[in-house]
Amino acid sequence: MKNLVWFAFGVAGGFVVAHMVNKDPRGHEMLAEIDARIGEFTDRMGDAYREQETRIAGIVESVADAAAEAVATTKGVAADSSAGD
């Protein structure tokens, strides 16, 4: 519980310091630059995630097609062998 209180004080203190820094023009510029970098990072992460998701969806689709083809071939072979009996 003690750690939670210290954590809450740290978060609150961080907000207070950020607010005070934001009031200064140089601090405001610095925080805007940090915000821009964070935005760029999250955009890149989102793009990479969507690219990977598309790549995986293509692999899954290929595997599903191959499985369907294998099932169809197996059914065809089974039908041919039972017709010959």
Coordinates of C-alpha atoms in Angstrom, one line a residue:
M1 CA 0.0 0.0 0.0
K2 CA 2.9 2.3 0.8
N3 CA 4.3 1.8 -2.7
L4 CA 1.0 2.7 -4.2
V5 CA 0.9 6.0 -2.3
W6 CA 4.4 6.9 -3.5
F7 CA 3.4 6.0 -7.0
A8 CA 0.4 8.3 -6.8
F9 CA 2.5 11.1 -5.4
G10 CA 5.0 10.6 -8.3
V11 CA 2.3 10.7 -10.9
A12 CA 0.7 13.8 -9.4
G13 CA 4.2 15.5 -9.0
G14 CA 4.9 14.7 -12.7
F15 CA 1.7 16.4 -13.8
V16 CA 2.5 19.4 -11.7
V17 CA 6.0 19.7 -13.1
A18 CA 4.8 19.2 -16.6
H19 CA 2.2 21.9 -16.2
M20 CA 4.9 24.3 -14.8
V21 CA 7.3 23.5 -17.7
N22 CA 4.5 24.0 -20.2
K23 CA 4.0 27.6 -19.0
D24 CA 7.5 28.5 -20.0
P25 CA 7.9 29.1 -23.8
R26 CA 11.0 27.0 -24.0
G27 CA 9.4 24.3 -22.0
H28 CA 6.3 24.5 -24.2
E29 CA 8.5 24.0 -27.3
M30 CA 10.3 21.1 -25.7
L31 CA 7.1 19.4 -24.7
A32 CA 5.7 20.0 -28.2
E33 CA 8.8 18.3 -29.7
I34 CA 8.5 15.4 -27.4
D35 CA 4.8 15.1 -28.3
A36 CA 5.7 15.1 -32.0
R37 CA 8.3 12.4 -31.5
I38 CA 5.8 10.2 -29.6
G39 CA 3.2 10.8 -32.4
E40 CA 5.8 9.8 -35.0
F41 CA 6.7 6.7 -33.0
T42 CA 3.1 5.6 -32.5
D43 CA 2.4 6.1 -36.2
R44 CA 5.3 3.9 -37.2
M45 CA 4.3 1.2 -34.7
G46 CA 0.7 1.3 -36.1
D47 CA 2.0 1.0 -39.7
A48 CA 4.2 -1.9 -38.8
Y49 CA 1.4 -3.6 -37.0
R50 CA -1.0 -3.2 -39.9
E51 CA 1.7 -4.5 -42.3
Q52 CA 2.4 -7.5 -40.2
E53 CA -1.4 -8.2 -39.8
T54 CA -1.7 -8.1 -43.6
R55 CA 1.2 -10.4 -44.0
I56 CA -0.2 -12.9 -41.5
A57 CA -3.6 -12.8 -43.1
G58 CA -2.1 -13.7 -46.4
I59 CA -0.3 -16.7 -44.9
V60 CA -3.4 -17.9 -43.2
E61 CA -5.4 -17.6 -46.4
S62 CA -2.7 -19.6 -48.3
V63 CA -2.8 -22.3 -45.6
A64 CA -6.6 -22.5 -45.7
D65 CA -6.5 -22.8 -49.5
A66 CA -3.9 -25.6 -49.3
A67 CA -5.9 -27.4 -46.6
A68 CA -9.1 -27.2 -48.7
E69 CA -7.2 -28.5 -51.7
A70 CA -5.8 -31.4 -49.7
V71 CA -9.2 -32.3 -48.4
A72 CA -10.7 -32.2 -51.9
T73 CA -7.8 -34.4 -53.2
T74 CA -8.2 -36.8 -50.4
K75 CA -12.0 -37.1 -51.0
G76 CA -11.3 -37.7 -54.7
V77 CA -8.8 -40.4 -54.0
A78 CA -11.1 -42.0 -51.4
A79 CA -14.0 -42.0 -53.9
D80 CA -11.8 -43.5 -56.7
S81 CA -10.6 -46.3 -54.4
S82 CA -14.1 -47.2 -53.2
A83 CA -15.4 -47.2 -56.7
G84 CA -12.8 -49.7 -57.7
D85 CA -13.7 -52.1 -55.0

